[in-house]
Amino acid sequence: MDWGLSNRINRIFNKETGRTVMLAVDHGYFLGPISGLEVPSKTVTPLIEYADSLMLTRGILRTSVKPDNNIPIVLRVSGGTSILDEDLSNEGITTSIKEAVRLNASAVALSIFVGASNEKETLLNLAKLVDEAEEYGIAVLAVTAVGKNMVRDARYFGLACRIAAEIGAHIVKTYYCEEFEKVIESCPVPIVIAGGKKLPEEEAFKLAYNAIQKGAKGVDMGRNIFQSEYPVAAMKTIKAIVHKGIGLEEACALFNKLKK
Ligand code: R5P
């Protein structure tokens, strides 16, 4: 692997633990101003110092994150649909590699929709992105998006993650599920998990804990952090789960202490 690519991937993962807490605030690219992300700078500013990396679109990066930040950027470069569309899988590439270079992105992120009507297009988009990004030593994170009718099990996520890795993604983001270890063992690149819809904090901590125990290299979490009533406390707790490996009881105790 070339030096630049390796260096960018290493920036995303903590040197001591080899894991990452990626703060995801890219939801607006198809969901608009969702709860907790109405004013992105207000959401990001208090949390950024606790994140190992930040996932967002160029529009929010340019307007809502100060350029004196040293945080590794994972730039969302796929889109073209909105929550009003019947078929969310109809995504294309929205941001060029040259723009990713200008924005000093460590990685670019794109969704693949395995099993959906635009499966082929999104997989070919991933292949094109890997070819272009590797020319500049930029890493690619593939997001395994799930359609409404998809079964969210290890067989399905194992399929989607493995295809993403086969096409050349350097990191894969997926969802935690039963028998998650099977998804991990059959994917030769690091997996991070999305948090999904807002859960009670204890459940979100359990999700992160279980994923780490089963081999995830971190989380790429958004709503379960910024939609919490106590986002900084939630973020710090997730960080302790990911990097210190604290258990659920300790995590809940820490969160309750930090809330105060
Ligand atoms: C989807 O909107 C994005 O890819 C999010 O970055 C991803 O779903 C992670 O965010 P959350 O933890 O809120 O699911």
PDB file of C-alpha atoms and ligand atoms in Angstrom:
ATOM      1  CA  MET A   1       0.000   0.000   0.000  1.00  0.00           C
ATOM      2  CA  ASP A   2       1.413   3.411  -0.871  1.00  0.00           C
ATOM      3  CA  TRP A   3       2.600   5.694   1.909  1.00  0.00           C
ATOM      4  CA  GLY A   4      -0.043   8.387   1.501  1.00  0.00           C
ATOM      5  CA  LEU A   5      -2.930   5.927   1.517  1.00  0.00           C
ATOM      6  CA  SER A   6      -1.534   4.075   4.489  1.00  0.00           C
ATOM      7  CA  ASN A   7      -0.932   7.345   6.352  1.00  0.00           C
ATOM      8  CA  ARG A   8      -4.513   8.536   5.726  1.00  0.00           C
ATOM      9  CA  ILE A   9      -5.992   5.240   6.946  1.00  0.00           C
ATOM     10  CA  ASN A  10      -3.757   5.359  10.019  1.00  0.00           C
ATOM     11  CA  ARG A  11      -4.967   8.870  10.816  1.00  0.00           C
ATOM     12  CA  ILE A  12      -8.547   7.607  11.063  1.00  0.00           C
ATOM     13  CA  PHE A  13      -7.731   4.836  13.550  1.00  0.00           C
ATOM     14  CA  ASN A  14      -6.306   5.533  17.002  1.00  0.00           C
ATOM     15  CA  LYS A  15      -2.657   4.505  17.123  1.00  0.00           C
ATOM     16  CA  GLU A  16      -2.852   2.728  20.491  1.00  0.00           C
ATOM     17  CA  THR A  17      -6.098   0.806  20.047  1.00  0.00           C
ATOM     18  CA  GLY A  18      -6.346   0.502  16.258  1.00  0.00           C
ATOM     19  CA  ARG A  19      -9.987   1.584  16.561  1.00  0.00           C
ATOM     20  CA  THR A  20     -11.974   4.687  15.699  1.00  0.00           C
ATOM     21  CA  VAL A  21     -14.901   6.698  16.934  1.00  0.00           C
ATOM     22  CA  MET A  22     -16.118   8.341  13.755  1.00  0.00           C
ATOM     23  CA  LEU A  23     -18.736  10.999  14.305  1.00  0.00           C
ATOM     24  CA  ALA A  24     -21.301  10.769  11.488  1.00  0.00           C
ATOM     25  CA  VAL A  25     -23.059  14.022  10.616  1.00  0.00           C
ATOM     26  CA  ASP A  26     -23.676  13.400   6.913  1.00  0.00           C
ATOM     27  CA  HIS A  27     -27.383  12.535   7.276  1.00  0.00           C
ATOM     28  CA  GLY A  28     -28.572  15.781   5.675  1.00  0.00           C
ATOM     29  CA  TYR A  29     -27.354  14.631   2.262  1.00  0.00           C
ATOM     30  CA  PHE A  30     -30.692  12.898   1.768  1.00  0.00           C
ATOM     31  CA  LEU A  31     -32.615  13.482   5.020  1.00  0.00           C
ATOM     32  CA  GLY A  32     -32.282  17.276   5.220  1.00  0.00           C
ATOM     33  CA  PRO A  33     -32.178  19.003   8.618  1.00  0.00           C
ATOM     34  CA  ILE A  34     -32.994  16.030  10.880  1.00  0.00           C
ATOM     35  CA  SER A  35     -33.440  16.401  14.601  1.00  0.00           C
ATOM     36  CA  GLY A  36     -30.181  17.305  16.294  1.00  0.00           C
ATOM     37  CA  LEU A  37     -28.553  18.387  13.025  1.00  0.00           C
ATOM     38  CA  GLU A  38     -30.675  21.450  12.223  1.00  0.00           C
ATOM     39  CA  VAL A  39     -27.651  23.717  12.620  1.00  0.00           C
ATOM     40  CA  PRO A  40     -24.650  21.471  11.933  1.00  0.00           C
ATOM     41  CA  SER A  41     -22.015  23.776  13.469  1.00  0.00           C
ATOM     42  CA  LYS A  42     -23.911  23.741  16.774  1.00  0.00           C
ATOM     43  CA  THR A  43     -23.939  19.946  16.745  1.00  0.00           C
ATOM     44  CA  VAL A  44     -20.356  19.429  15.640  1.00  0.00           C
ATOM     45  CA  THR A  45     -18.499  22.118  17.629  1.00  0.00           C
ATOM     46  CA  PRO A  46     -18.883  20.642  21.142  1.00  0.00           C
ATOM     47  CA  LEU A  47     -18.279  17.056  19.946  1.00  0.00           C
ATOM     48  CA  ILE A  48     -15.396  17.389  17.534  1.00  0.00           C
ATOM     49  CA  GLU A  49     -12.623  17.280  20.131  1.00  0.00           C
ATOM     50  CA  TYR A  50     -13.763  13.824  21.268  1.00  0.00           C
ATOM     51  CA  ALA A  51     -14.063  12.282  17.789  1.00  0.00           C
ATOM     52  CA  ASP A  52     -11.242  10.385  16.059  1.00  0.00           C
ATOM     53  CA  SER A  53     -12.672  11.258  12.641  1.00  0.00           C
ATOM     54  CA  LEU A  54     -15.599  13.107  11.170  1.00  0.00           C
ATOM     55  CA  MET A  55     -17.938  11.913   8.412  1.00  0.00           C
ATOM     56  CA  LEU A  56     -19.797  14.601   6.515  1.00  0.00           C
ATOM     57  CA  THR A  57     -20.473  16.188   3.116  1.00  0.00           C
ATOM     58  CA  ARG A  58     -18.400  18.948   1.574  1.00  0.00           C
ATOM     59  CA  GLY A  59     -21.190  21.484   2.123  1.00  0.00           C
ATOM     60  CA  ILE A  60     -21.214  20.972   5.864  1.00  0.00           C
ATOM     61  CA  LEU A  61     -17.430  20.722   6.064  1.00  0.00           C
ATOM     62  CA  ARG A  62     -16.961  24.054   4.289  1.00  0.00           C
ATOM     63  CA  THR A  63     -19.608  25.913   6.246  1.00  0.00           C
ATOM     64  CA  SER A  64     -19.639  24.337   9.665  1.00  0.00           C
ATOM     65  CA  VAL A  65     -16.156  23.101  10.563  1.00  0.00           C
ATOM     66  CA  LYS A  66     -13.239  25.472  11.090  1.00  0.00           C
ATOM     67  CA  PRO A  67     -10.256  24.667   8.853  1.00  0.00           C
ATOM     68  CA  ASP A  68      -7.847  24.915  11.804  1.00  0.00           C
ATOM     69  CA  ASN A  69      -9.159  21.509  12.893  1.00  0.00           C
ATOM     70  CA  ASN A  70      -6.782  18.610  12.550  1.00  0.00           C
ATOM     71  CA  ILE A  71      -9.484  15.944  12.580  1.00  0.00           C
ATOM     72  CA  PRO A  72      -9.340  13.347   9.757  1.00  0.00           C
ATOM     73  CA  ILE A  73     -12.214  13.895   7.351  1.00  0.00           C
ATOM     74  CA  VAL A  74     -14.277  11.086   5.831  1.00  0.00           C
ATOM     75  CA  LEU A  75     -16.056  12.850   3.013  1.00  0.00           C
ATOM     76  CA  ARG A  76     -19.477  11.590   1.906  1.00  0.00           C
ATOM     77  CA  VAL A  77     -19.344  11.659  -1.894  1.00  0.00           C
ATOM     78  CA  SER A  78     -22.480   9.740  -2.871  1.00  0.00           C
ATOM     79  CA  GLY A  79     -26.017  11.089  -3.093  1.00  0.00           C
ATOM     80  CA  GLY A  80     -28.570  12.350  -5.561  1.00  0.00           C
ATOM     81  CA  THR A  81     -31.704  11.102  -3.804  1.00  0.00           C
ATOM     82  CA  SER A  82     -33.911  12.465  -1.026  1.00  0.00           C
ATOM     83  CA  ILE A  83     -36.113  10.863   1.608  1.00  0.00           C
ATOM     84  CA  LEU A  84     -39.042  11.773  -0.688  1.00  0.00           C
ATOM     85  CA  ASP A  85     -37.811   9.346  -3.357  1.00  0.00           C
ATOM     86  CA  GLU A  86     -39.382   5.917  -3.670  1.00  0.00           C
ATOM     87  CA  ASP A  87     -36.008   4.377  -4.385  1.00  0.00           C
ATOM     88  CA  LEU A  88     -33.102   5.570  -2.278  1.00  0.00           C
ATOM     89  CA  SER A  89     -30.676   3.281  -4.093  1.00  0.00           C
ATOM     90  CA  ASN A  90     -30.539   5.586  -7.115  1.00  0.00           C
ATOM     91  CA  GLU A  91     -27.338   7.297  -5.940  1.00  0.00           C
ATOM     92  CA  GLY A  92     -24.443   8.677  -7.957  1.00  0.00           C
ATOM     93  CA  ILE A  93     -21.112  10.283  -7.105  1.00  0.00           C
ATOM     94  CA  THR A  94     -21.620  13.886  -5.990  1.00  0.00           C
ATOM     95  CA  THR A  95     -18.080  15.079  -5.292  1.00  0.00           C
ATOM     96  CA  SER A  96     -14.907  14.689  -7.347  1.00  0.00           C
ATOM     97  CA  ILE A  97     -11.635  13.277  -6.116  1.00  0.00           C
ATOM     98  CA  LYS A  98      -9.937  16.592  -6.840  1.00  0.00           C
ATOM     99  CA  GLU A  99     -12.400  18.257  -4.476  1.00  0.00           C
ATOM    100  CA  ALA A 100     -11.652  15.578  -1.850  1.00  0.00           C
ATOM    101  CA  VAL A 101      -7.940  16.404  -2.244  1.00  0.00           C
ATOM    102  CA  ARG A 102      -8.644  20.151  -1.927  1.00  0.00           C
ATOM    103  CA  LEU A 103     -10.609  19.480   1.243  1.00  0.00           C
ATOM    104  CA  ASN A 104      -7.754  17.346   2.591  1.00  0.00           C
ATOM    105  CA  ALA A 105     -10.031  14.325   3.054  1.00  0.00           C
ATOM    106  CA  SER A 106      -8.483  11.205   4.541  1.00  0.00           C
ATOM    107  CA  ALA A 107     -11.206   9.041   3.033  1.00  0.00           C
ATOM    108  CA  VAL A 108     -14.221   9.297   0.777  1.00  0.00           C
ATOM    109  CA  ALA A 109     -17.463   7.473   1.597  1.00  0.00           C
ATOM    110  CA  LEU A 110     -20.075   6.048  -0.744  1.00  0.00           C
ATOM    111  CA  SER A 111     -23.173   3.896  -0.199  1.00  0.00           C
ATOM    112  CA  ILE A 112     -23.706   0.593  -1.944  1.00  0.00           C
ATOM    113  CA  PHE A 113     -27.202  -0.883  -2.119  1.00  0.00           C
ATOM    114  CA  VAL A 114     -26.803  -4.644  -2.394  1.00  0.00           C
ATOM    115  CA  GLY A 115     -30.078  -6.345  -3.334  1.00  0.00           C
ATOM    116  CA  ALA A 116     -31.740  -3.068  -4.356  1.00  0.00           C
ATOM    117  CA  SER A 117     -32.828  -1.978  -7.809  1.00  0.00           C
ATOM    118  CA  ASN A 118     -29.655   0.049  -8.409  1.00  0.00           C
ATOM    119  CA  GLU A 119     -27.277  -2.536  -6.981  1.00  0.00           C
ATOM    120  CA  LYS A 120     -25.155  -2.671 -10.126  1.00  0.00           C
ATOM    121  CA  GLU A 121     -24.799   1.105 -10.518  1.00  0.00           C
ATOM    122  CA  THR A 122     -23.817   1.606  -6.889  1.00  0.00           C
ATOM    123  CA  LEU A 123     -21.261  -1.221  -7.033  1.00  0.00           C
ATOM    124  CA  LEU A 124     -19.778   0.217 -10.221  1.00  0.00           C
ATOM    125  CA  ASN A 125     -19.730   3.653  -8.544  1.00  0.00           C
ATOM    126  CA  LEU A 126     -17.679   2.075  -5.754  1.00  0.00           C
ATOM    127  CA  ALA A 127     -15.268   0.514  -8.246  1.00  0.00           C
ATOM    128  CA  LYS A 128     -14.802   3.857 -10.032  1.00  0.00           C
ATOM    129  CA  LEU A 129     -14.304   5.677  -6.746  1.00  0.00           C
ATOM    130  CA  VAL A 130     -11.659   3.181  -5.586  1.00  0.00           C
ATOM    131  CA  ASP A 131      -9.760   3.562  -8.873  1.00  0.00           C
ATOM    132  CA  GLU A 132      -9.838   7.355  -8.699  1.00  0.00           C
ATOM    133  CA  ALA A 133      -9.200   7.703  -4.959  1.00  0.00           C
ATOM    134  CA  GLU A 134      -6.245   5.318  -4.999  1.00  0.00           C
ATOM    135  CA  GLU A 135      -4.569   7.457  -7.652  1.00  0.00           C
ATOM    136  CA  TYR A 136      -4.352  10.175  -5.014  1.00  0.00           C
ATOM    137  CA  GLY A 137      -3.742   7.918  -2.010  1.00  0.00           C
ATOM    138  CA  ILE A 138      -7.189   8.549  -0.541  1.00  0.00           C
ATOM    139  CA  ALA A 139      -8.999   5.766   1.293  1.00  0.00           C
ATOM    140  CA  VAL A 140     -12.539   4.626   0.453  1.00  0.00           C
ATOM    141  CA  LEU A 141     -15.182   3.762   3.000  1.00  0.00           C
ATOM    142  CA  ALA A 142     -18.108   1.753   1.613  1.00  0.00           C
ATOM    143  CA  VAL A 143     -21.410   2.148   3.434  1.00  0.00           C
ATOM    144  CA  THR A 144     -23.636  -0.921   3.210  1.00  0.00           C
ATOM    145  CA  ALA A 145     -27.000   0.803   2.948  1.00  0.00           C
ATOM    146  CA  VAL A 146     -30.090  -1.258   3.703  1.00  0.00           C
ATOM    147  CA  GLY A 147     -33.357  -1.049   1.819  1.00  0.00           C
ATOM    148  CA  LYS A 148     -36.679  -1.130   3.672  1.00  0.00           C
ATOM    149  CA  ASN A 149     -37.297  -4.740   2.697  1.00  0.00           C
ATOM    150  CA  MET A 150     -33.837  -6.134   3.377  1.00  0.00           C
ATOM    151  CA  VAL A 151     -33.368  -8.751   6.060  1.00  0.00           C
ATOM    152  CA  ARG A 152     -30.795  -7.358   8.434  1.00  0.00           C
ATOM    153  CA  ASP A 153     -28.914 -10.535   9.238  1.00  0.00           C
ATOM    154  CA  ALA A 154     -25.332 -11.809   9.111  1.00  0.00           C
ATOM    155  CA  ARG A 155     -25.898 -13.471   5.763  1.00  0.00           C
ATOM    156  CA  TYR A 156     -27.011 -10.223   4.131  1.00  0.00           C
ATOM    157  CA  PHE A 157     -24.442  -7.954   5.809  1.00  0.00           C
ATOM    158  CA  GLY A 158     -21.741 -10.579   5.222  1.00  0.00           C
ATOM    159  CA  LEU A 159     -22.611 -10.501   1.519  1.00  0.00           C
ATOM    160  CA  ALA A 160     -22.646  -6.697   1.271  1.00  0.00           C
ATOM    161  CA  CYS A 161     -19.423  -6.197   3.292  1.00  0.00           C
ATOM    162  CA  ARG A 162     -17.541  -8.860   1.372  1.00  0.00           C
ATOM    163  CA  ILE A 163     -18.588  -7.423  -1.993  1.00  0.00           C
ATOM    164  CA  ALA A 164     -17.447  -3.952  -0.846  1.00  0.00           C
ATOM    165  CA  ALA A 165     -14.054  -5.341   0.182  1.00  0.00           C
ATOM    166  CA  GLU A 166     -13.703  -7.362  -3.032  1.00  0.00           C
ATOM    167  CA  ILE A 167     -14.286  -4.210  -5.091  1.00  0.00           C
ATOM    168  CA  GLY A 168     -11.529  -2.503  -3.135  1.00  0.00           C
ATOM    169  CA  ALA A 169     -13.038  -0.527  -0.234  1.00  0.00           C
ATOM    170  CA  HIS A 170     -10.437   0.058   2.490  1.00  0.00           C
ATOM    171  CA  ILE A 171     -13.008   0.351   5.295  1.00  0.00           C
ATOM    172  CA  VAL A 172     -16.601  -0.876   5.416  1.00  0.00           C
ATOM    173  CA  LYS A 173     -19.442   0.522   7.444  1.00  0.00           C
ATOM    174  CA  THR A 174     -22.309  -1.782   8.256  1.00  0.00           C
ATOM    175  CA  TYR A 175     -24.882  -2.553  10.950  1.00  0.00           C
ATOM    176  CA  TYR A 176     -24.540  -4.794  13.962  1.00  0.00           C
ATOM    177  CA  CYS A 177     -26.586  -8.001  13.836  1.00  0.00           C
ATOM    178  CA  GLU A 178     -26.834 -11.465  15.406  1.00  0.00           C
ATOM    179  CA  GLU A 179     -23.768 -13.601  14.589  1.00  0.00           C
ATOM    180  CA  PHE A 180     -21.842 -10.434  13.743  1.00  0.00           C
ATOM    181  CA  GLU A 181     -18.570 -12.354  14.126  1.00  0.00           C
ATOM    182  CA  LYS A 182     -19.403 -14.102  10.831  1.00  0.00           C
ATOM    183  CA  VAL A 183     -19.639 -10.717   9.084  1.00  0.00           C
ATOM    184  CA  ILE A 184     -16.283  -9.726  10.593  1.00  0.00           C
ATOM    185  CA  GLU A 185     -14.435 -12.926   9.753  1.00  0.00           C
ATOM    186  CA  SER A 186     -15.460 -12.950   6.111  1.00  0.00           C
ATOM    187  CA  CYS A 187     -14.539  -9.307   5.462  1.00  0.00           C
ATOM    188  CA  PRO A 188     -10.782  -8.769   4.998  1.00  0.00           C
ATOM    189  CA  VAL A 189     -10.877  -4.990   5.712  1.00  0.00           C
ATOM    190  CA  PRO A 190     -11.804  -3.137   8.931  1.00  0.00           C
ATOM    191  CA  ILE A 191     -15.502  -2.831   9.712  1.00  0.00           C
ATOM    192  CA  VAL A 192     -17.083   0.027  11.642  1.00  0.00           C
ATOM    193  CA  ILE A 193     -20.711  -0.002  12.669  1.00  0.00           C
ATOM    194  CA  ALA A 194     -23.394   2.630  12.205  1.00  0.00           C
ATOM    195  CA  GLY A 195     -25.614   3.326  15.176  1.00  0.00           C
ATOM    196  CA  GLY A 196     -28.895   3.581  13.283  1.00  0.00           C
ATOM    197  CA  LYS A 197     -32.026   5.195  14.682  1.00  0.00           C
ATOM    198  CA  LYS A 198     -31.887   6.756  18.142  1.00  0.00           C
ATOM    199  CA  LEU A 199     -32.085   4.159  20.908  1.00  0.00           C
ATOM    200  CA  PRO A 200     -32.191   4.595  24.670  1.00  0.00           C
ATOM    201  CA  GLU A 201     -28.556   5.291  25.647  1.00  0.00           C
ATOM    202  CA  GLU A 202     -28.075   1.963  27.409  1.00  0.00           C
ATOM    203  CA  GLU A 203     -29.055   0.089  24.231  1.00  0.00           C
ATOM    204  CA  ALA A 204     -26.725   2.193  22.090  1.00  0.00           C
ATOM    205  CA  PHE A 205     -23.864   1.453  24.493  1.00  0.00           C
ATOM    206  CA  LYS A 206     -24.702  -2.250  24.351  1.00  0.00           C
ATOM    207  CA  LEU A 207     -24.667  -2.140  20.543  1.00  0.00           C
ATOM    208  CA  ALA A 208     -21.237  -0.495  20.495  1.00  0.00           C
ATOM    209  CA  TYR A 209     -19.896  -2.853  23.168  1.00  0.00           C
ATOM    210  CA  ASN A 210     -21.115  -6.000  21.401  1.00  0.00           C
ATOM    211  CA  ALA A 211     -19.782  -4.840  18.043  1.00  0.00           C
ATOM    212  CA  ILE A 212     -16.328  -4.130  19.503  1.00  0.00           C
ATOM    213  CA  GLN A 213     -16.268  -7.449  21.368  1.00  0.00           C
ATOM    214  CA  LYS A 214     -17.065  -9.260  18.124  1.00  0.00           C
ATOM    215  CA  GLY A 215     -14.283  -7.540  16.193  1.00  0.00           C
ATOM    216  CA  ALA A 216     -15.523  -4.215  14.835  1.00  0.00           C
ATOM    217  CA  LYS A 217     -12.739  -1.643  14.496  1.00  0.00           C
ATOM    218  CA  GLY A 218     -14.952   1.107  15.789  1.00  0.00           C
ATOM    219  CA  VAL A 219     -18.173   2.963  15.278  1.00  0.00           C
ATOM    220  CA  ASP A 220     -19.354   5.495  12.734  1.00  0.00           C
ATOM    221  CA  MET A 221     -22.153   6.835  14.858  1.00  0.00           C
ATOM    222  CA  GLY A 222     -24.430   9.819  14.546  1.00  0.00           C
ATOM    223  CA  ARG A 223     -28.000   9.911  15.855  1.00  0.00           C
ATOM    224  CA  ASN A 224     -27.261   7.956  19.015  1.00  0.00           C
ATOM    225  CA  ILE A 225     -24.783  10.679  19.898  1.00  0.00           C
ATOM    226  CA  PHE A 226     -26.189  13.969  18.612  1.00  0.00           C
ATOM    227  CA  GLN A 227     -29.836  13.128  19.333  1.00  0.00           C
ATOM    228  CA  SER A 228     -29.032  12.238  22.938  1.00  0.00           C
ATOM    229  CA  GLU A 229     -30.124  14.761  25.518  1.00  0.00           C
ATOM    230  CA  TYR A 230     -26.485  14.659  26.631  1.00  0.00           C
ATOM    231  CA  PRO A 231     -24.447  14.400  23.417  1.00  0.00           C
ATOM    232  CA  VAL A 232     -21.019  15.069  24.944  1.00  0.00           C
ATOM    233  CA  ALA A 233     -21.619  12.512  27.696  1.00  0.00           C
ATOM    234  CA  ALA A 234     -22.832   9.967  25.115  1.00  0.00           C
ATOM    235  CA  MET A 235     -19.802  10.633  22.920  1.00  0.00           C
ATOM    236  CA  LYS A 236     -17.332  10.270  25.794  1.00  0.00           C
ATOM    237  CA  THR A 237     -19.006   7.051  26.897  1.00  0.00           C
ATOM    238  CA  ILE A 238     -18.906   5.548  23.405  1.00  0.00           C
ATOM    239  CA  LYS A 239     -15.251   6.529  23.249  1.00  0.00           C
ATOM    240  CA  ALA A 240     -14.517   4.677  26.486  1.00  0.00           C
ATOM    241  CA  ILE A 241     -16.333   1.581  25.170  1.00  0.00           C
ATOM    242  CA  VAL A 242     -14.415   1.637  21.887  1.00  0.00           C
ATOM    243  CA  HIS A 243     -10.951   2.512  23.167  1.00  0.00           C
ATOM    244  CA  LYS A 244     -10.914   1.302  26.769  1.00  0.00           C
ATOM    245  CA  GLY A 245     -13.216  -1.675  26.283  1.00  0.00           C
ATOM    246  CA  ILE A 246     -15.344  -0.806  29.313  1.00  0.00           C
ATOM    247  CA  GLY A 247     -18.381  -3.029  29.872  1.00  0.00           C
ATOM    248  CA  LEU A 248     -22.022  -2.063  29.814  1.00  0.00           C
ATOM    249  CA  GLU A 249     -22.391  -1.475  33.559  1.00  0.00           C
ATOM    250  CA  GLU A 250     -19.326   0.728  33.679  1.00  0.00           C
ATOM    251  CA  ALA A 251     -20.499   2.571  30.562  1.00  0.00           C
ATOM    252  CA  CYS A 252     -23.887   3.370  32.098  1.00  0.00           C
ATOM    253  CA  ALA A 253     -22.241   4.514  35.330  1.00  0.00           C
ATOM    254  CA  LEU A 254     -19.841   6.720  33.367  1.00  0.00           C
ATOM    255  CA  PHE A 255     -22.674   8.214  31.319  1.00  0.00           C
ATOM    256  CA  ASN A 256     -24.703   8.990  34.452  1.00  0.00           C
ATOM    257  CA  LYS A 257     -21.679  10.655  36.017  1.00  0.00           C
ATOM    258  CA  LEU A 258     -20.878  12.680  32.873  1.00  0.00           C
ATOM    259  CA  LYS A 259     -24.488  13.816  32.533  1.00  0.00           C
ATOM    260  CA  LYS A 260     -24.146  15.729  35.754  1.00  0.00           C
TER     261      LYS A 260
HETATM  262  C1  R5P B   1     -26.622   7.776   6.747  1.00  0.00           C
HETATM  263  O1  R5P B   1     -27.380   8.719   6.761  1.00  0.00           O
HETATM  264  C2  R5P B   1     -25.219   7.945   7.014  1.00  0.00           C
HETATM  265  O2  R5P B   1     -24.359   7.111   6.292  1.00  0.00           O
HETATM  266  C3  R5P B   1     -24.840   7.892   8.471  1.00  0.00           C
HETATM  267  O3  R5P B   1     -23.528   8.345   8.524  1.00  0.00           O
HETATM  268  C4  R5P B   1     -24.881   6.532   9.132  1.00  0.00           C
HETATM  269  O4  R5P B   1     -26.140   5.962   9.044  1.00  0.00           O
HETATM  270  C5  R5P B   1     -24.370   6.588  10.575  1.00  0.00           C
HETATM  271  O5  R5P B   1     -25.159   7.369  11.346  1.00  0.00           O
HETATM  272  P1  R5P B   1     -26.170   6.766  12.422  1.00  0.00           P
HETATM  273  O6  R5P B   1     -25.327   6.269  13.553  1.00  0.00           O
HETATM  274  O7  R5P B   1     -27.032   7.910  12.812  1.00  0.00           O
HETATM  275  O8  R5P B   1     -26.903   5.634  11.770  1.00  0.00           O
END
